[in-house]
PDB file of C-alpha atoms in Angstrom:
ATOM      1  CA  UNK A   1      92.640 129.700  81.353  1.00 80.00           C
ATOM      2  CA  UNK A   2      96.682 129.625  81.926  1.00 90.00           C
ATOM      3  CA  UNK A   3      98.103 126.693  83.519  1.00 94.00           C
ATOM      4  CA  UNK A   4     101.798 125.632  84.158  1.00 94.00           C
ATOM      5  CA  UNK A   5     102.131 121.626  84.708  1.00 94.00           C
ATOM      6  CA  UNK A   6     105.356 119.423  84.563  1.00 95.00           C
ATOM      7  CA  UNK A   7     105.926 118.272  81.455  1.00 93.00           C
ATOM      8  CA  UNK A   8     106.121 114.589  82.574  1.00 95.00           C
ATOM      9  CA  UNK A   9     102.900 115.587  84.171  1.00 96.00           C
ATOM     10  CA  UNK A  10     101.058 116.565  81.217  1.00 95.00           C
ATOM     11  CA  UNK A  11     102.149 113.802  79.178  1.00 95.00           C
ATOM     12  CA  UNK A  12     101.136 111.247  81.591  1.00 97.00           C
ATOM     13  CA  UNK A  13      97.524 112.785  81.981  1.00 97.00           C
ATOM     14  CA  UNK A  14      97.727 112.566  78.143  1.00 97.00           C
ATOM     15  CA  UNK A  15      98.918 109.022  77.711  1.00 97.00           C
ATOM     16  CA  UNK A  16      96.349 107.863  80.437  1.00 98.00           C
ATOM     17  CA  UNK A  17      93.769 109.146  79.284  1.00 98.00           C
ATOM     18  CA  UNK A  18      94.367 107.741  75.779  1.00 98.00           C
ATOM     19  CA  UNK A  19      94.933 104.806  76.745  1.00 98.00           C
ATOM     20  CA  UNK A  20      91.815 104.439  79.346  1.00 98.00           C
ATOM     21  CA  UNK A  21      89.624 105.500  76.648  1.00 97.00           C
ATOM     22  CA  UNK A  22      91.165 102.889  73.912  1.00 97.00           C
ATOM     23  CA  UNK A  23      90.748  99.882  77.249  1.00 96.00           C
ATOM     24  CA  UNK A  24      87.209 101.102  76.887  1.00 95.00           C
ATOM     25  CA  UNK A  25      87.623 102.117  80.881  1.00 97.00           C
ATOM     26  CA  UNK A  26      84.948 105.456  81.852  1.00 97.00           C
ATOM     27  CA  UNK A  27      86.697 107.815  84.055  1.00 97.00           C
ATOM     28  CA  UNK A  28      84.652 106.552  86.733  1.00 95.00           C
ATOM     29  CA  UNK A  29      85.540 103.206  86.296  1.00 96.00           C
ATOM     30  CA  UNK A  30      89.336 103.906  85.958  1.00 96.00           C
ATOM     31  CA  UNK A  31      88.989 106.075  89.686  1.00 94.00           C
ATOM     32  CA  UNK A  32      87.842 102.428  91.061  1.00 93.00           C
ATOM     33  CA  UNK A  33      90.269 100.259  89.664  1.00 94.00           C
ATOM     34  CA  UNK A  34      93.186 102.975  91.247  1.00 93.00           C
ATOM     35  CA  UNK A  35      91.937 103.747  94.247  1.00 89.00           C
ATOM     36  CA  UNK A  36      91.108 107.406  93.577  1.00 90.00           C
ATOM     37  CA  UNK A  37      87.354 109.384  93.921  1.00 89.00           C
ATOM     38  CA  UNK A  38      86.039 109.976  90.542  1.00 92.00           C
ATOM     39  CA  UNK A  39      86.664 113.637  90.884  1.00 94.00           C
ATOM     40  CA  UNK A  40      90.599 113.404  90.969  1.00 94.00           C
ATOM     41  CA  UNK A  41      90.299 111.492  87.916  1.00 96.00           C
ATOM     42  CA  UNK A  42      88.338 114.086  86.017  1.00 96.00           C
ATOM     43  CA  UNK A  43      91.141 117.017  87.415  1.00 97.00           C
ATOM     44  CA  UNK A  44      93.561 114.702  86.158  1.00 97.00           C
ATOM     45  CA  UNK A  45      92.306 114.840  82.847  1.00 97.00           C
ATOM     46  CA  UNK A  46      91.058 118.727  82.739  1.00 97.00           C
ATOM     47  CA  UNK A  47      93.194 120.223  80.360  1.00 95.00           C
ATOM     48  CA  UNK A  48      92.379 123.628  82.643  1.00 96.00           C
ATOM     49  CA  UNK A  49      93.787 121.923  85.596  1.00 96.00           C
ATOM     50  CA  UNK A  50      97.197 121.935  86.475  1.00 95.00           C
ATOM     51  CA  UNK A  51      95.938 118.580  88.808  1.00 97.00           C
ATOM     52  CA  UNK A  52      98.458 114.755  87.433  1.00 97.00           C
ATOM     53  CA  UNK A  53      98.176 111.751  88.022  1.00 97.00           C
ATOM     54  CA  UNK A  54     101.074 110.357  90.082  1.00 95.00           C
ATOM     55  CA  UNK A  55     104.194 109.675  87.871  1.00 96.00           C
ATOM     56  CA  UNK A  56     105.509 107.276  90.771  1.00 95.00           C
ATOM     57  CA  UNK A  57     102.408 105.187  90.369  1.00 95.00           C
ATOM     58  CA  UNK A  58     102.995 104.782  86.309  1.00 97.00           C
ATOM     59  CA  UNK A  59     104.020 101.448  86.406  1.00 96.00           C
ATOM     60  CA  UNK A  60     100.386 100.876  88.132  1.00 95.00           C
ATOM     61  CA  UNK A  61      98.461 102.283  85.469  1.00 97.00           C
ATOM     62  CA  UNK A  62     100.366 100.739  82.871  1.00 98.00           C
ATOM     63  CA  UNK A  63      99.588  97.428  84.109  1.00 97.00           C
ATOM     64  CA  UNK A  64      96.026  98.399  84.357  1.00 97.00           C
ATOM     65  CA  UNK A  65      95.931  99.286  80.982  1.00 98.00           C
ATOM     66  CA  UNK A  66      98.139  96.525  79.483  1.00 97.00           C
ATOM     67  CA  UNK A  67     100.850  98.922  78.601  1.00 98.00           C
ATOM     68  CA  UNK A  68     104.630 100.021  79.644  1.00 97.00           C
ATOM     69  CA  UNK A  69     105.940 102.040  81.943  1.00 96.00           C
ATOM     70  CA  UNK A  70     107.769 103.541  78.923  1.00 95.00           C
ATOM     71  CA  UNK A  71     104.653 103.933  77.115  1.00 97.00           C
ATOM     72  CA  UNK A  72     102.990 106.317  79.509  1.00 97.00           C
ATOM     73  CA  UNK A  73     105.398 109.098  78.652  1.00 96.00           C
ATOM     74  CA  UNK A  74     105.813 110.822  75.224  1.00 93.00           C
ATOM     75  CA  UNK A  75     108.295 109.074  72.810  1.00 91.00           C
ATOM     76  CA  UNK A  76     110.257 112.787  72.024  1.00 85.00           C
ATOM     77  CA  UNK A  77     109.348 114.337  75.282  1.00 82.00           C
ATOM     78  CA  UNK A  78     109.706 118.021  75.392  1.00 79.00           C
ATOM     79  CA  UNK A  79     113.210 119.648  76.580  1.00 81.00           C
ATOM     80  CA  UNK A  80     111.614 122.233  79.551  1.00 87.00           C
ATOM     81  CA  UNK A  81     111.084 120.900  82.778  1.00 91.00           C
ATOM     82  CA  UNK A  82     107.356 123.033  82.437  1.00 92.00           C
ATOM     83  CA  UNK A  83     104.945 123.414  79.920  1.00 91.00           C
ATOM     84  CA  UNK A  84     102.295 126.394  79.940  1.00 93.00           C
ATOM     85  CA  UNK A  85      99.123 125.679  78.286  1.00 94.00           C
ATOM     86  CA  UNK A  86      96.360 128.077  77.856  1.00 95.00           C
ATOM     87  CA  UNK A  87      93.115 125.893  77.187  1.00 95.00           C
ATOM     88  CA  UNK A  88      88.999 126.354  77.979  1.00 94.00           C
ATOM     89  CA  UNK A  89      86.809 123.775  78.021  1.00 94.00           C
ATOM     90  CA  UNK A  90      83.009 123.813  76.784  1.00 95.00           C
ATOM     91  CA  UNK A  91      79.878 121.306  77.698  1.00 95.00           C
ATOM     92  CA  UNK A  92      77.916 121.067  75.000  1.00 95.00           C
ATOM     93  CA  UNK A  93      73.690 120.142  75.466  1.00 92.00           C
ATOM     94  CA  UNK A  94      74.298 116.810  75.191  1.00 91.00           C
ATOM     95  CA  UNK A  95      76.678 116.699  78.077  1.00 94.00           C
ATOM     96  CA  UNK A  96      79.698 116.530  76.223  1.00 96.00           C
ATOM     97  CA  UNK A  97      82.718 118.418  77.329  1.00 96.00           C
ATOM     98  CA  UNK A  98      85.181 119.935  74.774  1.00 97.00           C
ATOM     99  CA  UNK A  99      88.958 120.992  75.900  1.00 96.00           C
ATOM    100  CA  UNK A 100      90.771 122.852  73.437  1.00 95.00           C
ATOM    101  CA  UNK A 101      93.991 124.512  73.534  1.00 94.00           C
ATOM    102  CA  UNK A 102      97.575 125.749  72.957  1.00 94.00           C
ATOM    103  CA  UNK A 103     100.569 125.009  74.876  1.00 91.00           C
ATOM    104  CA  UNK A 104     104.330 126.460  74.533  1.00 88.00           C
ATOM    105  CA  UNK A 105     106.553 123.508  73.854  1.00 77.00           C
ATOM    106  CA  UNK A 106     109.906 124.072  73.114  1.00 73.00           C
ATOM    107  CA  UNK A 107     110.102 127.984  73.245  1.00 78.00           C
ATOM    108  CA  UNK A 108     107.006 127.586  70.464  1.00 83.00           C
ATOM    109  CA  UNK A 109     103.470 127.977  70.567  1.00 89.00           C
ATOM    110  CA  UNK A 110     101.703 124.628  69.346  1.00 87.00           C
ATOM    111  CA  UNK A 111      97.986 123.788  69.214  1.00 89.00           C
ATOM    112  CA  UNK A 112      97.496 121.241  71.568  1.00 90.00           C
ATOM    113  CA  UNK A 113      95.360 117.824  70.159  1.00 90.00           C
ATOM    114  CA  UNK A 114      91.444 118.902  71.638  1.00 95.00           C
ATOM    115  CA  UNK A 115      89.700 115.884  72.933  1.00 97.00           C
ATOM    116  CA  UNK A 116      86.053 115.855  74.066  1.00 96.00           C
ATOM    117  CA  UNK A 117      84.777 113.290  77.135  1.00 95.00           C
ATOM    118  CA  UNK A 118      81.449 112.958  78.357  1.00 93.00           C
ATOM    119  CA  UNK A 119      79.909 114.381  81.400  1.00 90.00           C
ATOM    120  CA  UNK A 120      77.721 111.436  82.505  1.00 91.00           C
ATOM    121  CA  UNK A 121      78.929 108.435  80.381  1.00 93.00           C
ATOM    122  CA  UNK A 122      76.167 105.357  79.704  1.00 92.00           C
ATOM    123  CA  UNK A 123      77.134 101.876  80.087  1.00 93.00           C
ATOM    124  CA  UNK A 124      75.704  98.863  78.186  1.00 90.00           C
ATOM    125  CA  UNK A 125      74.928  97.079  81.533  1.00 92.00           C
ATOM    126  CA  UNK A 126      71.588  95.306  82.437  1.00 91.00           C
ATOM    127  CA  UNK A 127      70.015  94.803  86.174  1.00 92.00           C
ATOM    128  CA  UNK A 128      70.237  91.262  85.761  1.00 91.00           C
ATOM    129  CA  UNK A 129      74.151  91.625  85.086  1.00 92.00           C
ATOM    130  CA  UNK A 130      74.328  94.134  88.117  1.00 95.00           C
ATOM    131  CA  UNK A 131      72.555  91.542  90.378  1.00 95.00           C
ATOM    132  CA  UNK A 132      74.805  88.975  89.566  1.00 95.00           C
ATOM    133  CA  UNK A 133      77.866  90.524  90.887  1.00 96.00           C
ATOM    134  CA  UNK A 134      76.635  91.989  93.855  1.00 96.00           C
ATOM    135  CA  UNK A 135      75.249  88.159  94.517  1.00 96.00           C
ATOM    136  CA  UNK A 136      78.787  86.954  93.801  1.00 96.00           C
ATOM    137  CA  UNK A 137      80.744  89.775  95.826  1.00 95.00           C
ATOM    138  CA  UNK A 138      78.118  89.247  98.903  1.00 94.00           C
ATOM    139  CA  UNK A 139      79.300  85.191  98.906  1.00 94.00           C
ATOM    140  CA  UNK A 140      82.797  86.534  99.061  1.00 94.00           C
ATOM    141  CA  UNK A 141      82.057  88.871 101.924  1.00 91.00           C
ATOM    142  CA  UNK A 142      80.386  85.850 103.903  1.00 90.00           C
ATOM    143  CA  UNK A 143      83.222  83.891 103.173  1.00 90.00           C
ATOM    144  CA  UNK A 144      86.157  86.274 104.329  1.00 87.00           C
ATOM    145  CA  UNK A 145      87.577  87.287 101.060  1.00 90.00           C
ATOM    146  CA  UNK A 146      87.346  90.974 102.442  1.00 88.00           C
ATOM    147  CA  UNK A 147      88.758  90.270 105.938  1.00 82.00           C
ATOM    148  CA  UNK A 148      92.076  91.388 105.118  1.00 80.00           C
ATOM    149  CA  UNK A 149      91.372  94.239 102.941  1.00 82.00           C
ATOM    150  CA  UNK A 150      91.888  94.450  98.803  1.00 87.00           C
ATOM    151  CA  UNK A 151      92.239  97.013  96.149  1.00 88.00           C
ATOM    152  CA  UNK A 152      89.728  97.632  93.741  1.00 91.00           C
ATOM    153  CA  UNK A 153      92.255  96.132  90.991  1.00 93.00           C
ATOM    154  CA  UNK A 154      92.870  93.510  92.543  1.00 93.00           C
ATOM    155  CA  UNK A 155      89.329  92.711  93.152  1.00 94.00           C
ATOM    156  CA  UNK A 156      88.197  92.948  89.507  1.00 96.00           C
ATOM    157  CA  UNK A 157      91.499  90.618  88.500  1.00 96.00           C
ATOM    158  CA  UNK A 158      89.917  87.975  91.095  1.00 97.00           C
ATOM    159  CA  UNK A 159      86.820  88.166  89.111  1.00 97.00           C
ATOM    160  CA  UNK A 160      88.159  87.663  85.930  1.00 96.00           C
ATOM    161  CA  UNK A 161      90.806  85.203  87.145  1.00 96.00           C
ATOM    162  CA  UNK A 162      87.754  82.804  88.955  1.00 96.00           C
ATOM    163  CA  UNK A 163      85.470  83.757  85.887  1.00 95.00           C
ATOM    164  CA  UNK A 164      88.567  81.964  83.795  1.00 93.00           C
ATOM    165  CA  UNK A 165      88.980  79.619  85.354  1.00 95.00           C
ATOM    166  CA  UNK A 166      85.226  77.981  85.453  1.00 93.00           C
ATOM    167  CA  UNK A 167      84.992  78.841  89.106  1.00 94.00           C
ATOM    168  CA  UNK A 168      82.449  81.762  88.671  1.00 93.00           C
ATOM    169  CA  UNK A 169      80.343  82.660  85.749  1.00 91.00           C
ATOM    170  CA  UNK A 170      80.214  86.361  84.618  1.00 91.00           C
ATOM    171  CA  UNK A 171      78.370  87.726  81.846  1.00 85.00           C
ATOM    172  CA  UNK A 172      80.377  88.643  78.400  1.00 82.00           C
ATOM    173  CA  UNK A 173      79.233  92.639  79.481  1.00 87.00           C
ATOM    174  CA  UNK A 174      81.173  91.869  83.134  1.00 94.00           C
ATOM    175  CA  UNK A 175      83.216  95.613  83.476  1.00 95.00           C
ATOM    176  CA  UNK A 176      84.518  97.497  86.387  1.00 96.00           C
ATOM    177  CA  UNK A 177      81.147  99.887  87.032  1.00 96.00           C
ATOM    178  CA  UNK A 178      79.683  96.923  88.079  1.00 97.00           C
ATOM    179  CA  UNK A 179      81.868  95.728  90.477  1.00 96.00           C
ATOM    180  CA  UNK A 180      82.034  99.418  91.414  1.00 94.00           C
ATOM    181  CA  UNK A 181      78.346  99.820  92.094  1.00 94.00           C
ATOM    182  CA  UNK A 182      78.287  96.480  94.236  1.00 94.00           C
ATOM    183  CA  UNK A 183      80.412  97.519  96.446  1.00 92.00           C
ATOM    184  CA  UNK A 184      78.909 100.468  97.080  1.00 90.00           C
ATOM    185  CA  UNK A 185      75.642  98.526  97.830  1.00 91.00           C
ATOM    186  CA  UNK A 186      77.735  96.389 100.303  1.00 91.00           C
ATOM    187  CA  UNK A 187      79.217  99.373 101.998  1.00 87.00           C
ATOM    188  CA  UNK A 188      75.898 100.966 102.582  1.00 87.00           C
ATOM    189  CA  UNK A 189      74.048  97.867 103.698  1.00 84.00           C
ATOM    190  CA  UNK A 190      72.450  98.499 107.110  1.00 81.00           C
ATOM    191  CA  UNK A 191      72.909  94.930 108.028  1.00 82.00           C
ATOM    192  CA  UNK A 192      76.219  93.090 108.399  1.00 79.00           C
ATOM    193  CA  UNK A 193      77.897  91.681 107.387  1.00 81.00           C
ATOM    194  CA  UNK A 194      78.729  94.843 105.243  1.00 81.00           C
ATOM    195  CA  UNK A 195      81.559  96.482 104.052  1.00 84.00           C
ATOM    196  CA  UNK A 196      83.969  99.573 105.371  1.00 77.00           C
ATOM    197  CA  UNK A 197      85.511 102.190 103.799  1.00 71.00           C
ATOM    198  CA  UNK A 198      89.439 101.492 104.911  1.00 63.00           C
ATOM    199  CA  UNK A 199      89.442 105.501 106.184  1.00 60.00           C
ATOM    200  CA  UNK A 200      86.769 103.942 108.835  1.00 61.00           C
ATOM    201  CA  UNK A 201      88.435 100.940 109.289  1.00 58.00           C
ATOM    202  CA  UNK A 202      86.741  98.977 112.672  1.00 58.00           C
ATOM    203  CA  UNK A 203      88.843  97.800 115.659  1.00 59.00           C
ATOM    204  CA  UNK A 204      86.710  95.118 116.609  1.00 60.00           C
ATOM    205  CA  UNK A 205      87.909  91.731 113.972  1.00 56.00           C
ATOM    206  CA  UNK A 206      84.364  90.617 113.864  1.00 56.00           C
ATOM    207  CA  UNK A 207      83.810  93.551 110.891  1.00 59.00           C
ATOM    208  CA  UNK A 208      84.827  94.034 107.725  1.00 60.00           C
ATOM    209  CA  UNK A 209      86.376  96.262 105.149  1.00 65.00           C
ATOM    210  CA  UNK A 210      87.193  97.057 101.566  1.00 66.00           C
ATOM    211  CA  UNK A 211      90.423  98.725 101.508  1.00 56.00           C
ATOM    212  CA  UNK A 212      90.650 101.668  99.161  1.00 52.00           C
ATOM    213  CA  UNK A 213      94.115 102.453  98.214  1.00 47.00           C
ATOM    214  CA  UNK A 214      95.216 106.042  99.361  1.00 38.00           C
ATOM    215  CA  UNK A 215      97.571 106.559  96.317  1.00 33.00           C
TER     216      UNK A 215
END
């Protein structure tokens, strides 16, 4: 499959993606933390897809992933304005998919660096460390932390900022999935108080939300 894509484009969805995989960060767990559905994440990083994550939101990643705005772009970007790559992509049994693929760079034809990412990733999490945030996060909800509405980001720095600072105590495998998952348990609780989506945000000041960043 042909694709043309913005050079800047393509190098950010590059960079990213490098760099979310070296944080240790599942595409899943990256969506969360920028306010984007799982699925724009993975078009993001299709090599097939002509889909980018938003260049005017690269400072945001960068601080996300402890990096520069400088250093989610190439160091010797590439003169044209476009890039065409022609790539597939193949899903092994084991649910691993495979992107591989050349791209014309500079009036030449180069073979672009294949990467492989899996399908359904597996996270080193127990129940007992799943049950501990949702316990914390439904405290938080009781007390008003949600009442004004707050990013995923910034959610998961409150964590870690409280966890620092002796306030709360979070287990050494604390990551973003499960803050993830617990607030999807808090949004689909039939009892309030609960949590809603900031698309469905409530008129009456009683209820409360979890803002999710359009971005």
């Amino acid at each position: 499959m042909s694709i043309t894509i913005p050079t800047l484009s393509y190098e950010l969805n590059t960079k990213v993606r490098k760099y979310r995989e070296a944080k240790g960060y599942k595409q899943e767990e990256f969506a969360f933390l920028i306010g984007k559905d799982q699925e724009e994440v993975q078009a993001f990083e299709d090599l097939t897809s002509d889909s980018s994550y938003d260049i005017n939101y690269a400072n945001f990643y960068a601080r996300i992933l402890q990096k520069l705005p400088k250093d989610m772009f190439f160091i010797n970007s590439f003169e044209e304005a476009y890039i065409k790559i022609s790539a597939k992509k193949n899903i092994n049994k084991k649910g691993i998919i495979t992107y591989k693929g050349t791209g014309i760079f500079n009036k030449k034809t180069t073979e672009i660096e294949s990467y492989s990412l899996p399908v359904n990733p597996e996270y080193d999490i127990s129940a007992k460390d799943q049950e501990l945030i949702l316990e914390i996060l439904e405290n938080w909800l009781r007390e008003g932390y949600f009442k004004d509405g707050v990013t995923g980001y910034r959610l998961y720095q409150d964590l870690l900022a409280k966890a620092e600072s002796g306030e709360i105590d979070l287990l050494n495998s604390f990551r973003p999935i499960l803050v993830c998952r617990a607030i999807t348990t808090l949004c689909n609780k039939r009892k309030k108080p609960k949590l809603l989506p900031h698309r469905k945000l409530p008129k009456s000041a009683e209820k409360w939300l979890l803002y999710k960043e359009d971005v």
